[in-house]
C-alpha positions as a printed Julia matrix, in Angstrom:
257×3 Matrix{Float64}:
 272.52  142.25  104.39
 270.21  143.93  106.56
 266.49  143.33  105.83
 265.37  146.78  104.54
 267.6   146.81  101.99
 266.11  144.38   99.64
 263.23  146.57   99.03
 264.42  150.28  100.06
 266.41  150.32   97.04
 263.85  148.89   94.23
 261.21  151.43   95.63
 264.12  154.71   95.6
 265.06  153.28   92.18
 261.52  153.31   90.94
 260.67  157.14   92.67
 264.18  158.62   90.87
 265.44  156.3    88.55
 268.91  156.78   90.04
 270.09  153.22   89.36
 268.71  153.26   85.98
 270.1   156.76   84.8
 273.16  156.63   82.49
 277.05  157.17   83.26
 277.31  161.05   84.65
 280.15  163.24   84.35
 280.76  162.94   88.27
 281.3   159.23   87.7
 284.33  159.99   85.11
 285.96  162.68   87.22
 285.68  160.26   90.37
 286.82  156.8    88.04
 289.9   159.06   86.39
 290.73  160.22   90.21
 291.11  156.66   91.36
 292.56  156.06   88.32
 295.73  158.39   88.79
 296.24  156.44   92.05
 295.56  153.27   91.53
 298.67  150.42   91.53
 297.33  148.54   88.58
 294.11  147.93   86.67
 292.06  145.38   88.27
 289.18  147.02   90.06
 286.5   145.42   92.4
 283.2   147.89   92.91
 280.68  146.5    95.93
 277.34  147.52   95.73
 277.85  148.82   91.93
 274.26  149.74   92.09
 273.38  150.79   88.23
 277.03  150.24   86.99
 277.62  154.07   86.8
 281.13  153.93   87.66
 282.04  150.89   86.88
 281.36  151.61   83.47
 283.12  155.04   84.15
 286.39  152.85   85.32
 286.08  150.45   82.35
 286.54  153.43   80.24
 289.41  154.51   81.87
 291.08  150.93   81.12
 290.31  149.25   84.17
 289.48  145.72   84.21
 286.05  145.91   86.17
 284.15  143.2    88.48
 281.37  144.92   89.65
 278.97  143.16   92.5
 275.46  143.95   93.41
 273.16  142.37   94.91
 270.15  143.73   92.52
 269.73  142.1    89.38
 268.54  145.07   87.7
 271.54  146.52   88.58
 273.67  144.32   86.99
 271.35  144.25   84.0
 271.38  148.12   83.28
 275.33  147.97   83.89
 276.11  145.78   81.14
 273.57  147.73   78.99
 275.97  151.0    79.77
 278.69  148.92   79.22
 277.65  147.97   75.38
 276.2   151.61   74.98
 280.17  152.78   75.72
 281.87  150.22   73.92
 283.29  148.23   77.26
 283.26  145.06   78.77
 283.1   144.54   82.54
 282.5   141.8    84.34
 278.88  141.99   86.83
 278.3   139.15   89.69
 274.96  139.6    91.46
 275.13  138.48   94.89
 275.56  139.61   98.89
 278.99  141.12   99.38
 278.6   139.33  102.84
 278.97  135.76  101.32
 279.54  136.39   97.53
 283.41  135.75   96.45
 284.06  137.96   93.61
 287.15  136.49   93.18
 290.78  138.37   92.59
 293.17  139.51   93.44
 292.4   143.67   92.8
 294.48  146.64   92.73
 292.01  148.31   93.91
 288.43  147.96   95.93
 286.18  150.71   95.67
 282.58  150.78   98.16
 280.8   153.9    97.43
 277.62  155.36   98.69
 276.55  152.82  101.03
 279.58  151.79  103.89
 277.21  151.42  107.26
 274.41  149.48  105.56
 274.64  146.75  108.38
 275.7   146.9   112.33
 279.18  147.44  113.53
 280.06  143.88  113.28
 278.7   143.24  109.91
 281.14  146.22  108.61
 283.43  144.91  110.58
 282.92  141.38  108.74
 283.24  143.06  105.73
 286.05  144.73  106.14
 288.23  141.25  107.84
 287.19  139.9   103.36
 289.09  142.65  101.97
 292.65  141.62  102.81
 291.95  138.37  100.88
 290.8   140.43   97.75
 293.45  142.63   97.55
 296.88  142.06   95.42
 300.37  143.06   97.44
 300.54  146.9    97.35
 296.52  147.0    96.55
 294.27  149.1    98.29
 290.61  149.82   98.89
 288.76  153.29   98.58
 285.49  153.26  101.04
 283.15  156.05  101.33
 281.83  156.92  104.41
 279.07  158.91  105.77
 279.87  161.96  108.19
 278.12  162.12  111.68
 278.49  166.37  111.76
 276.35  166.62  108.41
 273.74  164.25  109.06
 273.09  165.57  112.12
 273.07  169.2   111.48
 270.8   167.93  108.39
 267.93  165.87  110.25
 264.45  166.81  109.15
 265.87  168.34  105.85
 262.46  167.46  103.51
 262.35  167.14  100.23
 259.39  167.55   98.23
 258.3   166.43   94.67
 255.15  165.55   93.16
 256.02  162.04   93.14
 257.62  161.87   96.88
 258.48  163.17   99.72
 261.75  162.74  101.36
 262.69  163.51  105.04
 266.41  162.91  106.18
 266.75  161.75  110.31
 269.03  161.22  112.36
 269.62  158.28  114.66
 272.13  159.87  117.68
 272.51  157.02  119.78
 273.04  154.7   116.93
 275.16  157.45  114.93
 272.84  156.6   111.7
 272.18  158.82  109.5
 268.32  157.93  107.81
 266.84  158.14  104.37
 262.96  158.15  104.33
 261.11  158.01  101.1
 257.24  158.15  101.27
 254.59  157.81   97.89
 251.67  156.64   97.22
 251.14  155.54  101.05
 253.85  153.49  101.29
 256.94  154.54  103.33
 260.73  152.73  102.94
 263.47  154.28  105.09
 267.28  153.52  104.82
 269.84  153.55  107.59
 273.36  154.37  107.24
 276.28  154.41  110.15
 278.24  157.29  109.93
 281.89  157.0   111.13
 283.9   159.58  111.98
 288.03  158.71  111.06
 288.13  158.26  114.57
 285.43  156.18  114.74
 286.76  153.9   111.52
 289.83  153.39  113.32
 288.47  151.79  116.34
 286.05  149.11  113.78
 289.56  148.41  111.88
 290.7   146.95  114.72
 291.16  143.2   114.01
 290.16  143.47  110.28
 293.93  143.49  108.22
 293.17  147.05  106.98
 294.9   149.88  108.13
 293.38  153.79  107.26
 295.93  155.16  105.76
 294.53  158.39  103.88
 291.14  160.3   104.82
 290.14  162.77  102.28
 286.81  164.68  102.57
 284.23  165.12  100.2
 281.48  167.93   99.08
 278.86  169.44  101.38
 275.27  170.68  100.44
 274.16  174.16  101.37
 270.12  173.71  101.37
 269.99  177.21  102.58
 271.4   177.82   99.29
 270.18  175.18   97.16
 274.11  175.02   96.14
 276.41  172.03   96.24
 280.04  172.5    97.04
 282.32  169.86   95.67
 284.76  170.61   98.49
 284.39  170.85  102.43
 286.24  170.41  105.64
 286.23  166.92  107.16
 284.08  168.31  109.38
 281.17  169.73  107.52
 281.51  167.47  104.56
 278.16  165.11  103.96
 281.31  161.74  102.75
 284.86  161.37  103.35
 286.36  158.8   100.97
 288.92  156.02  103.12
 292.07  154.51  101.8
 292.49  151.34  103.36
 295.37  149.12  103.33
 296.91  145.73  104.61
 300.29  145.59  105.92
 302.61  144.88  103.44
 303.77  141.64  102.85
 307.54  140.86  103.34
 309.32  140.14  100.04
 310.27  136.52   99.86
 313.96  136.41  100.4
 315.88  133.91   97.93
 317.15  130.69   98.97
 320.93  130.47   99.64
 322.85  128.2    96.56
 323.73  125.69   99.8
 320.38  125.55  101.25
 318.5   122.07  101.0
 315.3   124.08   99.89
């Protein structure tokens, strides 16, 4: 995992609390949505951050592994988990190197795809085949290039923070700048157009399959908009899939094996 991470998201989490807040209605309309889609109830979440949905998905009777590589992540998820009455099972660890075992129905990757460089997505992407049970399929959610860039220098301020959004065009990265107390953290996320995604599958086992955009902010407004065109929408969710595997044909009554 890229360097900034390991402190960018301990200093956002202790400016908003976002990792530590509790399970939000969002998180049960977007865990019953993969829900009515899914092929069966084993779930794998990377980068779970505060267990939000995966606590969301336990309650809607998925059997939940949820990795993150903060341990006070994985702490506050099992605390919503016992504070909702669910069990899910947390690893802590780099989903670069960490095996979180399997096989899953389904993989979800929310709010962070494009943490890393092209060929550590790309590395990331080649591990999901080997997660995934036959007729599984993984749900990634990827930042949009038109948003971020019509958004750049978009500030934000609070009496606790201010934050500035950028854009990096020749790196197609969108960035996240938090600054308090003299201290500045910034994150950097690629965006992907479908496009884009389809060129970095190459070589990787998935296929994209389904594209399905998400909500758009109006800060003109002050109003968010659940739903937007894929092109002025600030995510569009992924369905990614292997090729199916061939069903094993039986062996003939006069065949030696």
């Amino acid at each position: 995992m890229t360097h900034w991470a390991y402190s960018f998201y301990d200093f956002q989490d202790g400016l908003t609390g976002c990792y530590a807040a509790p399970v939000h209605p969002s998180h049960r309309e977007r865990a019953a949505e993969v829900r009515r889609d899914a092929p069966g109830l084993r779930l794998l979440e990377l980068g779970s951050g505060g267990g939000q949905f995966a606590v969301a998905a336990a309650l809607e009777g998925f059997d939940v592994t949820a990795l993150e590589y903060r341990k006070a992540g994985s702490a506050h998820a099992q605390t919503l988990a016992a504070q909702h009455g669910v069990t899910l099972r947390t690893l802590t660890g780099d989903f670069y190197v960490a095996d979180p075992g399997g096989p899953f129905d389904v993989i979800c990757y929310w709010d962070g795809f494009g943490i890393g460089s092209d060929d550590e997505q790309r590395h990331l992407l080649r591990r999901l085949p080997g997660w995934l049970a036959p007729g599984g399929h993984a749900l990634i959610e990827v930042y949009s290039p038109g948003y971020w860039q019509k958004h750049a220098g978009y500030t934000r301020r609070t009496p606790e923070y201010v934050q500035t959004y950028g854009y990096d065009a020749d790196g197609a990265r969108m960035t996240d700048t938090y600054a308090a107390g003299g201290d500045t953290r910034t994150q950097s996320l690629r965006c992907y157009a479908p496009a884009d995604l389809r060129l970095l599958l190459r070589g990787t086992g998935l296929t994209l399959t389904a594209v399905q955009a998400g909500g758009r902010y109006d800060r003109d407004a002050g109003v968010w908009h659940p739903q937007a065109t894929l092109a002025e929408c600030m995510t569009w969710t992924a369905t990614l899939r292997p090729p199916e595997r061939p069903a094993e044909r039986p062996a003939s009554p006069d065949s030696p094996c």
